[in-house]
């Protein structure tokens, strides 16, 4: 009899938690599509359905992983904000997902659809070429100013 | 959609601070405005600004909200080199120093940078220059208005639209009443506050941090920010430097100060201002690299400066940060309003529309233009399109394209009107292609490169050297009167 009560209690507990979790909305990223980055930074924005009327401020958990299965994911952010700016990423694929969490009741809502960000930096050759070009233009400018000032000074 | 960023100060405290600072600045506008008895007084502070005020106004105007907010954005997006790239804009002031002396010598009675282009290159090039200069001035004004809204929102939770409206309104009011006297006078106070504030904030940040921890966090979480070979940041270095040079060389904000300073002051004032300014973006940018260490979420990169300073220093420190950032904003918005309205009033209204206008009417027109600029900026700022960097650097190719027509026009008799016109048009166009195709951190470099090639080429081909006597308009008018 006691074991039956325990089983019923467990079943009811799991059902309640599932129902509470289901009552938390599933957020989505804005824009809801994969993105590329040539600079190693990206701004992720999201919203949950009910946030759109701004009366409820949910708590969110944002995760990042380098595989689509999130086998070795890490938490990037937990809080009320609706965006996070991520920078300094190396070349590679980065997967993101976000969900609403309720820390008081210790339940989590369903995950959003996964967003893929592909980081492929500009080529170093291009960067160094532009750097060299910039150096030449800058030094030419300094030369024009210095020589021009001296010439005018001598003329005066 | 409001992305919601957790604030540091209580909104009530933010409002109190904003009200006190706004009231004080408007009062100062009235107080200094009494000195402006004529247009020389209103537009150029009597052409008699000395060393202390001259250095302070140059430095304070260049310490814009872009310095306090964009430098950290650069650091957060582009790492160590991003910070260095931003501080390279000091070369704009340093290289303008000898130009300030030459400008004062060549155009003793002129009012604007437009006067130089008109007298040196003629009307066609002048029209193009006015389009570029006014567009840039307006873009800068928009970035300032946006920064005001972002700052109030980040620090005190004041809604973006409200904060942006207040800062623009306050600056319009005291600029309308005080003209350049009020602008330079408030700049002096603002530069003192900024320098003291940056030292306090910078010192507090250094003492709050374990630098080893900061490095370890960056190495783990944001490795490319401490990578000396981050391609985007390498591309940004000379792009930002040339953008800075282009901004200072062409903008009436700096030319009006060169005209306003007494003879012999301009070169020294700009040189000192350049050196004083150099470490400011490094100090401001550094704090952006500590976001991971303090585990603070940044929703938008242009908010990182005030947010990090506020979080590191706590509520008391946030008050200091609020005041410093307000000063940096106000010191630049007022300069922009004054200088851009001068350009429109002198070059468009007086020279093109109503040449015989009396001074009293001209003053009224100045007021209308200042208010209109503020209103137009407000309308464009409302939707908050883009970040500070993308908005400001859109004008980069255009301003960079003006560098060589100006600097060669000041020193080389051989610089030609055709070369100047083509340098500005092609530099702007090709630079903008670079901006969209490669990124916002390349447009200025490309624009400047095209400009230097075209201006030099046409100068070498020019067989008719320019007569410097044509630059002094008062002599031309006197000669015409004698002939009559």
XYZ file of C-alpha atoms in Angstrom:
640
model
C 0.000 0.000 0.000
C 2.817 2.371 0.941
C 4.637 1.652 -2.312
C 1.457 2.407 -4.238
C 1.162 5.753 -2.454
C 4.793 6.534 -3.282
C 4.285 5.667 -6.930
C 1.119 7.782 -7.129
C 2.923 10.649 -5.391
C 5.845 10.441 -7.804
C 3.523 10.293 -10.782
C 1.593 13.318 -9.568
C 4.852 15.196 -8.895
C 6.217 14.520 -12.353
C 2.901 15.499 -13.922
C 2.799 18.786 -11.992
C 6.375 19.645 -12.939
C 5.674 18.805 -16.581
C 2.581 20.960 -16.569
C 4.481 23.853 -14.941
C 7.263 23.520 -17.479
C 4.759 23.474 -20.312
C 3.192 26.675 -18.988
C 6.536 28.431 -19.535
C 6.711 29.681 -23.105
C 9.334 28.632 -25.623
C 11.454 31.620 -26.692
C 12.780 32.221 -30.188
C 15.777 34.074 -31.571
C 15.418 37.273 -33.580
C 16.238 36.821 -36.406
C 15.363 33.183 -36.318
C 17.992 32.063 -38.836
C 21.641 31.015 -38.923
C 24.223 33.781 -39.235
C 27.809 34.297 -40.364
C 30.430 36.449 -38.721
C 33.718 37.673 -40.187
C 34.682 39.481 -37.009
C 34.111 36.953 -34.264
C 31.246 38.858 -32.672
C 27.491 38.533 -32.778
C 24.500 39.997 -30.984
C 21.916 37.371 -30.022
C 18.382 38.612 -29.379
C 15.427 36.560 -28.227
C 11.950 36.813 -26.855
C 9.351 34.542 -25.308
C 5.787 34.701 -26.590
C 4.366 36.352 -23.504
C 7.192 38.910 -23.263
C 5.767 40.615 -26.302
C 3.220 42.418 -24.164
C 6.000 43.301 -21.650
C 3.899 42.545 -18.583
C 5.841 39.445 -17.581
C 9.615 39.559 -17.229
C 10.962 36.061 -17.622
C 14.335 34.733 -16.600
C 16.329 33.180 -19.436
C 19.159 30.715 -19.770
C 21.364 30.937 -22.856
C 23.696 28.110 -23.812
C 26.515 27.808 -26.297
C 28.018 24.632 -27.737
C 30.339 23.646 -30.547
C 28.160 20.729 -31.624
C 24.463 20.705 -32.539
C 23.725 18.039 -29.933
C 24.920 20.355 -27.122
C 26.902 17.473 -25.670
C 29.455 19.838 -24.091
C 27.514 23.039 -23.724
C 28.178 25.943 -21.402
C 25.869 28.533 -19.949
C 26.551 31.958 -21.429
C 23.903 33.962 -19.647
C 21.164 33.652 -17.053
C 18.921 36.634 -16.321
C 16.114 38.902 -17.490
C 17.816 40.504 -20.478
C 16.548 39.839 -23.975
C 19.909 39.945 -25.717
C 23.551 39.107 -25.261
C 26.566 40.379 -27.172
C 29.237 37.743 -27.697
C 32.675 38.573 -29.036
C 36.217 37.285 -29.359
C 35.167 34.024 -31.004
C 37.708 32.042 -33.013
C 36.909 30.421 -36.368
C 34.317 27.659 -36.016
C 30.658 26.752 -35.667
C 28.793 27.896 -32.581
C 25.351 26.627 -31.623
C 23.020 28.580 -29.360
C 19.769 27.848 -27.636
C 17.737 29.700 -25.033
C 14.920 28.811 -22.654
C 12.833 30.381 -19.937
C 13.705 29.286 -16.415
C 11.762 29.657 -13.190
C 14.282 29.580 -10.361
C 11.688 29.876 -7.608
C 9.835 26.783 -8.681
C 12.953 25.152 -10.096
C 11.421 24.360 -13.449
C 12.688 25.095 -16.934
C 10.699 25.784 -20.074
C 11.324 24.156 -23.446
C 14.412 25.104 -25.454
C 14.193 27.378 -28.461
C 15.169 26.217 -31.916
C 18.956 26.037 -32.269
C 20.736 28.964 -33.900
C 23.992 28.342 -35.713
C 26.629 31.086 -35.974
C 29.506 30.355 -38.341
C 32.633 32.380 -37.561
C 35.123 32.740 -40.398
C 37.441 35.720 -39.931
C 38.651 37.911 -42.789
C 41.851 36.613 -44.346
C 45.005 37.784 -42.652
C 46.521 38.593 -46.044
C 43.712 41.084 -46.756
C 44.046 42.596 -43.289
C 47.805 43.045 -43.555
C 47.496 44.488 -47.070
C 45.047 47.111 -45.833
C 47.273 47.785 -42.826
C 50.275 48.385 -45.075
C 48.235 50.603 -47.365
C 47.005 52.562 -44.358
C 50.537 53.023 -43.100
C 51.679 54.422 -46.438
C 48.744 56.823 -46.667
C 49.246 57.994 -43.085
C 52.983 58.600 -43.468
C 52.348 60.454 -46.729
C 49.882 62.681 -44.888
C 52.397 63.448 -42.144
C 55.001 64.254 -44.776
C 52.675 66.647 -46.594
C 51.828 68.491 -43.375
C 55.400 68.691 -42.077
C 56.949 69.753 -45.370
C 54.115 72.185 -46.079
C 54.492 73.843 -42.656
C 58.248 74.139 -43.033
C 57.995 75.600 -46.521
C 55.430 78.194 -45.434
C 57.577 78.985 -42.401
C 60.639 79.516 -44.622
C 58.669 81.649 -47.113
C 57.489 83.861 -44.240
C 11.639 45.684 -29.254
C 13.271 46.745 -25.978
C 16.137 44.344 -25.255
C 16.133 45.259 -21.548
C 19.476 45.883 -19.921
C 19.701 45.704 -16.151
C 20.493 49.200 -14.780
C 22.724 50.288 -11.909
C 21.351 53.576 -10.603
C 17.860 54.077 -9.335
C 15.876 55.910 -12.050
C 14.930 58.606 -9.509
C 18.615 59.314 -8.869
C 19.203 59.394 -12.599
C 16.430 61.936 -13.081
C 17.736 64.128 -10.252
C 21.233 64.138 -11.729
C 19.904 64.848 -15.189
C 17.778 67.736 -13.932
C 20.645 69.344 -11.989
C 23.110 69.065 -14.851
C 20.561 70.260 -17.395
C 19.580 73.282 -15.280
C 23.208 74.210 -14.670
C 24.172 74.004 -18.322
C 21.206 76.075 -19.470
C 22.042 78.728 -16.872
C 25.655 78.819 -18.108
C 24.356 79.199 -21.647
C 22.410 82.301 -20.626
C 25.337 83.659 -18.582
C 27.957 83.368 -21.298
C 25.524 84.254 -24.038
C 25.444 87.846 -22.832
C 28.993 88.287 -24.174
C 27.877 87.635 -27.757
C 27.083 91.147 -29.010
C 27.462 90.408 -32.719
C 27.909 87.480 -35.118
C 31.676 87.366 -34.497
C 30.781 86.945 -30.851
C 27.986 84.412 -31.419
C 29.809 82.298 -33.985
C 33.487 82.754 -33.086
C 33.561 83.981 -29.446
C 35.059 87.275 -30.573
C 38.069 85.567 -32.296
C 39.939 86.041 -29.008
C 40.076 82.661 -27.259
C 43.282 82.110 -25.255
C 45.465 79.092 -24.511
C 43.616 77.552 -21.554
C 40.155 77.777 -23.071
C 41.535 76.889 -26.492
C 43.149 73.663 -25.284
C 40.165 72.792 -23.115
C 37.624 73.262 -25.882
C 39.674 71.241 -28.387
C 40.165 68.410 -25.936
C 36.608 68.416 -24.533
C 35.035 68.514 -27.961
C 37.143 65.552 -29.070
C 36.247 63.664 -25.871
C 32.826 62.899 -27.164
C 30.434 60.252 -26.063
C 32.155 58.321 -28.847
C 35.351 58.384 -26.808
C 33.655 57.217 -23.631
C 31.268 54.786 -25.313
C 32.674 53.912 -28.720
C 36.207 53.234 -27.466
C 34.869 50.519 -25.137
C 32.751 49.223 -28.017
C 35.889 48.967 -30.146
C 37.645 47.069 -27.369
C 34.728 44.676 -26.892
C 34.385 44.004 -30.612
C 37.964 44.249 -31.823
C 40.070 43.625 -28.734
C 43.393 45.240 -27.798
C 44.071 46.611 -31.261
C 40.541 48.026 -31.309
C 41.412 50.165 -28.294
C 44.662 51.312 -29.876
C 42.827 51.978 -33.146
C 40.470 54.319 -31.359
C 43.198 56.286 -29.615
C 44.933 56.833 -32.973
C 42.280 59.471 -33.650
C 44.485 61.768 -31.523
C 46.513 62.249 -34.701
C 43.579 64.219 -36.037
C 44.237 66.926 -33.439
C 48.031 66.637 -33.584
C 48.207 67.012 -37.360
C 45.596 69.768 -37.381
C 47.810 71.847 -35.078
C 50.041 73.256 -37.860
C 46.969 73.547 -40.087
C 45.271 75.744 -37.470
C 48.176 78.173 -37.712
C 48.057 78.161 -41.520
C 44.259 78.631 -41.543
C 44.446 81.671 -39.277
C 47.226 83.149 -41.418
C 45.524 82.493 -44.759
C 41.943 83.396 -43.824
C 42.008 86.020 -41.060
C 38.408 87.136 -41.579
C 36.755 83.905 -42.651
C 34.038 82.121 -40.675
C 33.891 78.535 -41.878
C 35.731 75.658 -43.548
C 33.317 76.203 -46.427
C 34.830 79.671 -46.955
C 38.208 78.026 -47.521
C 36.900 75.515 -50.062
C 34.906 78.217 -51.916
C 37.840 80.605 -52.191
C 40.398 77.911 -52.933
C 38.507 75.685 -55.365
C 35.409 77.519 -56.539
C 31.699 76.878 -56.304
C 31.326 73.353 -57.726
C 33.749 71.815 -55.252
C 32.284 73.978 -52.505
C 28.777 72.568 -53.082
C 30.061 68.995 -52.866
C 32.060 69.827 -49.757
C 28.985 71.322 -48.087
C 26.957 68.185 -48.784
C 29.683 66.008 -47.248
C 30.312 68.268 -44.285
C 26.692 68.830 -43.353
C 25.917 65.135 -43.794
C 28.836 64.203 -41.548
C 27.895 66.814 -38.940
C 24.395 65.458 -38.893
C 25.558 61.824 -38.647
C 27.771 62.749 -35.717
C 24.865 64.590 -34.105
C 22.680 61.509 -34.480
C 25.339 59.297 -32.919
C 25.521 61.733 -29.977
C 21.759 61.805 -29.555
C 21.658 58.008 -29.621
C 24.530 57.851 -27.143
C 22.624 60.103 -24.748
C 19.631 57.803 -24.822
C 21.774 54.671 -24.474
C 23.723 56.166 -21.566
C 20.649 57.148 -19.545
C 19.105 53.759 -20.195
C 22.239 51.789 -19.304
C 23.016 53.637 -16.092
C 19.629 54.623 -14.716
C 16.983 52.764 -16.628
C 15.589 56.001 -18.077
C 13.854 54.971 -21.328
C 16.053 55.516 -24.366
C 13.638 57.930 -26.089
C 13.260 60.087 -22.997
C 16.977 60.355 -22.253
C 17.783 61.111 -25.869
C 15.117 63.829 -25.987
C 16.335 65.534 -22.823
C 20.003 65.633 -23.804
C 19.251 67.046 -27.259
C 16.811 69.620 -25.867
C 19.241 70.880 -23.196
C 22.071 71.282 -25.694
C 19.852 73.060 -28.200
C 18.648 75.508 -25.543
C 22.021 76.621 -24.215
C 23.608 76.734 -27.674
C 20.758 78.916 -28.940
C 21.238 81.401 -26.132
C 24.986 81.302 -25.776
C 26.512 80.556 -29.174
C 30.214 79.710 -29.235
C 30.911 81.612 -25.994
C 28.625 79.173 -24.154
C 30.007 76.206 -26.068
C 33.631 77.011 -25.235
C 32.867 78.111 -21.690
C 31.032 74.903 -20.860
C 33.768 72.934 -22.657
C 36.297 74.258 -20.164
C 34.265 72.991 -17.209
C 33.458 69.757 -18.984
C 37.104 69.033 -19.835
C 38.095 69.415 -16.171
C 35.285 67.096 -15.068
C 36.134 64.580 -17.792
C 39.838 64.476 -16.942
C 39.238 64.154 -13.209
C 36.490 61.610 -13.781
C 38.561 59.449 -16.128
C 41.451 59.413 -13.638
C 39.088 58.452 -10.785
C 37.255 55.811 -12.826
C 40.448 54.452 -14.369
C 42.184 54.280 -11.011
C 39.228 52.585 -9.336
C 38.993 50.033 -12.134
C 42.689 49.166 -11.918
C 42.509 48.727 -8.145
C 39.342 46.605 -8.358
C 40.819 44.184 -10.797
C 43.085 41.209 -10.728
C 44.726 41.623 -14.122
C 45.811 37.976 -14.214
C 42.187 36.980 -13.789
C 41.094 39.335 -16.554
C 43.684 37.853 -18.907
C 42.778 34.288 -17.985
C 39.093 34.983 -18.588
C 39.778 36.575 -21.968
C 42.028 33.706 -22.990
C 39.294 31.214 -22.183
C 36.095 33.016 -23.214
C 37.127 35.610 -25.828
C 40.510 34.523 -27.147
C 40.429 36.616 -30.302
C 40.233 39.869 -28.307
C 43.805 39.384 -27.093
C 45.028 38.003 -30.395
C 47.350 40.506 -32.074
C 46.418 39.028 -35.447
C 42.639 39.524 -35.286
C 42.086 40.546 -38.936
C 39.170 42.935 -38.371
C 41.088 44.892 -35.751
C 44.204 45.156 -37.923
C 42.002 46.566 -40.672
C 40.456 49.026 -38.211
C 43.699 50.680 -37.061
C 44.459 52.966 -39.977
C 40.802 53.151 -40.916
C 40.043 54.813 -37.614
C 43.168 56.963 -37.714
C 42.299 58.335 -41.161
C 38.667 58.791 -40.155
C 39.854 60.851 -37.195
C 42.116 62.960 -39.406
C 39.307 63.467 -41.912
C 36.876 64.492 -39.188
C 39.160 67.139 -37.777
C 40.600 68.407 -41.059
C 37.290 69.119 -42.741
C 34.773 69.796 -40.015
C 33.731 73.299 -39.172
C 33.745 72.264 -35.503
C 37.564 72.554 -35.607
C 37.878 75.340 -38.145
C 35.570 77.569 -36.085
C 37.858 77.051 -33.104
C 40.924 77.807 -35.208
C 39.272 81.076 -36.246
C 38.158 81.774 -32.671
C 41.607 81.396 -31.101
C 43.965 84.322 -30.869
C 46.953 84.394 -33.238
C 49.732 82.089 -32.107
C 47.446 79.994 -29.906
C 45.900 77.470 -32.310
C 48.929 75.280 -33.006
C 49.898 74.946 -29.345
C 46.316 74.398 -28.164
C 45.627 71.625 -30.655
C 48.945 69.914 -29.937
C 48.305 69.875 -26.199
C 44.733 68.742 -26.696
C 45.927 65.832 -28.845
C 48.320 64.599 -26.168
C 45.774 65.034 -23.376
C 43.188 63.111 -25.376
C 45.442 60.171 -26.369
C 45.149 58.076 -23.171
C 41.413 58.679 -22.676
C 40.144 56.021 -25.109
C 42.681 53.524 -23.768
C 41.386 54.068 -20.227
C 37.775 53.943 -21.412
C 38.325 50.964 -23.677
C 40.124 48.834 -21.151
C 37.109 48.393 -18.899
C 35.211 46.699 -21.727
C 37.627 43.791 -21.575
C 36.528 42.969 -18.027
C 32.928 41.967 -18.825
C 33.672 38.268 -18.453
C 35.593 38.714 -15.209
C 32.638 40.465 -13.607
C 30.137 38.192 -15.319
C 28.097 41.085 -16.669
C 25.846 40.551 -19.647
C 26.144 43.144 -22.388
C 23.094 43.391 -24.624
C 24.492 45.909 -27.088
C 28.203 46.733 -27.561
C 27.669 50.498 -27.399
C 26.391 50.130 -23.810
C 29.471 48.357 -22.496
C 31.343 51.505 -21.338
C 28.805 53.029 -18.963
C 27.548 49.627 -17.874
C 30.957 48.282 -16.884
C 32.059 51.505 -15.208
C 28.832 51.592 -13.246
C 29.058 47.937 -12.202
C 32.695 48.118 -11.169
C 32.326 51.329 -9.196
C 28.940 50.681 -7.659
C 26.263 53.325 -7.107
C 28.590 56.129 -5.986
C 30.849 55.493 -8.928
C 27.860 55.378 -11.252
C 27.056 58.940 -10.264
C 30.573 60.019 -11.290
C 30.272 58.072 -14.515
C 26.883 59.641 -15.243
C 28.308 63.141 -14.801
C 31.441 62.427 -16.865
C 29.449 60.880 -19.689
C 26.890 63.698 -19.619
C 29.740 66.204 -19.936
C 31.328 64.326 -22.812
C 27.978 64.263 -24.610
C 27.063 67.875 -23.994
C 30.539 69.141 -24.928
C 30.206 67.590 -28.353
C 26.531 68.082 -29.150
C 26.800 71.817 -28.506
C 29.880 72.088 -30.736
C 28.172 70.212 -33.514
C 25.020 72.284 -33.322
C 26.997 75.515 -33.348
C 29.424 74.553 -36.111
C 26.885 72.918 -38.404
C 24.478 75.823 -38.087
C 27.378 78.247 -38.807
C 28.114 76.359 -42.007
C 24.488 76.411 -43.116
C 23.961 80.052 -42.133
C 27.200 81.435 -43.584
C 27.709 79.264 -46.624
C 24.142 78.531 -47.710
C 21.901 81.265 -46.327
C 24.261 84.242 -46.482
C 26.337 83.345 -49.523
C 23.679 81.698 -51.682
C 20.204 82.858 -50.603
C 20.395 86.285 -48.980
C 23.806 87.962 -49.448
C 22.680 91.348 -48.147
C 21.240 90.010 -44.892
C 21.633 92.166 -41.773
C 23.319 90.781 -38.669
C 20.182 90.797 -36.540
C 18.324 88.651 -39.078
C 21.340 86.370 -39.414
C 21.269 85.732 -35.673
C 17.580 84.783 -35.893
C 18.285 82.433 -38.785
C 21.085 80.822 -36.732
C 18.619 80.125 -33.959
C 16.117 78.578 -36.363
C 18.810 76.365 -37.891
C 20.065 75.173 -34.490
C 16.544 74.262 -33.376
C 15.794 72.562 -36.708
C 18.977 70.495 -36.542
C 18.088 69.379 -33.037
C 14.573 68.433 -34.103
C 15.707 66.554 -37.185
C 18.314 64.663 -35.174
C 15.639 63.771 -32.639
C 13.401 62.303 -35.353
C 16.238 60.184 -36.783
C 17.400 59.042 -33.325
C 13.972 57.814 -32.273
C 14.063 54.376 -33.978
C 17.677 53.693 -32.813
C 18.908 52.152 -36.049
C 22.274 50.424 -35.801
C 24.969 50.866 -33.166
C 27.110 53.964 -32.586
C 29.933 52.542 -34.690
C 27.881 51.662 -37.764
C 26.066 55.014 -37.729
C 29.187 57.139 -37.328
C 31.477 55.233 -39.673
C 28.957 55.472 -42.493
C 30.239 59.018 -42.977
C 33.837 57.752 -42.845
C 34.544 57.426 -46.589
C 33.155 60.904 -47.214
C 35.125 62.683 -44.515
C 38.324 60.792 -45.315
C 38.014 61.838 -48.968
C 38.246 65.514 -47.930
C 41.658 65.182 -46.216
C 43.884 65.753 -49.245
C 41.902 68.496 -50.997
C 42.155 70.374 -47.701
C 45.736 69.736 -46.668
C 47.138 70.070 -50.176
C 44.886 73.055 -50.774
C 46.416 74.791 -47.750
C 50.044 74.161 -48.721
C 50.333 73.391 -52.446
C 49.669 76.047 -55.054
C 49.353 73.216 -57.580
C 46.335 71.527 -55.946
C 43.489 71.968 -58.436
C 39.724 72.375 -58.209
C 39.122 69.459 -60.564
C 41.391 67.212 -58.507
C 39.655 68.232 -55.289
C 36.200 67.588 -56.709
C 37.102 64.176 -58.137
C 39.012 63.191 -54.997
C 35.951 63.842 -52.837
C 33.449 62.197 -55.202
C 35.459 59.095 -56.065
C 36.838 58.740 -52.551
C 33.325 58.836 -51.100
C 31.872 56.440 -53.637
C 34.611 53.823 -53.598
C 34.951 54.131 -49.845
C 31.244 53.444 -49.395
C 31.559 50.347 -51.564
C 34.291 49.177 -49.206
C 32.069 50.016 -46.200
C 29.283 47.738 -47.466
C 31.362 44.999 -49.072
C 34.179 44.610 -46.547
C 32.898 46.212 -43.359
C 32.463 49.498 -41.489
C 36.124 49.314 -40.387
C 37.504 49.757 -43.950
C 35.535 52.558 -45.635
C 37.626 55.504 -44.411
C 40.933 53.932 -45.411
C 39.692 53.220 -48.913
C 38.191 56.712 -49.255
C 41.429 58.360 -48.106
C 43.574 56.240 -50.448
C 41.515 57.162 -53.488
C 41.566 60.813 -52.415
C 45.333 61.082 -52.011
C 45.977 59.437 -55.391
C 43.506 61.624 -57.285
C 44.478 64.922 -55.614
C 48.189 64.301 -56.132
C 47.743 63.220 -59.749
C 45.774 66.324 -60.701
C 48.198 68.553 -58.771
C 51.089 67.151 -60.795
C 49.179 67.778 -64.045
C 48.088 71.320 -63.082
C 49.921 74.066 -65.007
C 48.235 77.034 -63.275
C 49.472 77.547 -59.709
C 47.026 79.190 -57.317
C 47.474 82.790 -56.150
C 47.281 82.844 -52.301
C 46.128 86.461 -52.374
C 42.736 85.197 -53.548
C 42.181 83.625 -50.105
C 41.848 86.966 -48.315
C 38.337 88.009 -49.265
C 38.655 91.429 -47.631
C 41.511 92.297 -50.005
C 39.443 91.137 -52.995
C 36.518 93.332 -51.910
C 38.839 96.319 -51.340
C 40.484 95.841 -54.760
C 37.073 95.705 -56.451
C 36.027 98.909 -54.678
C 39.229 100.691 -55.836
C 38.594 99.548 -59.415
C 35.067 100.921 -59.240
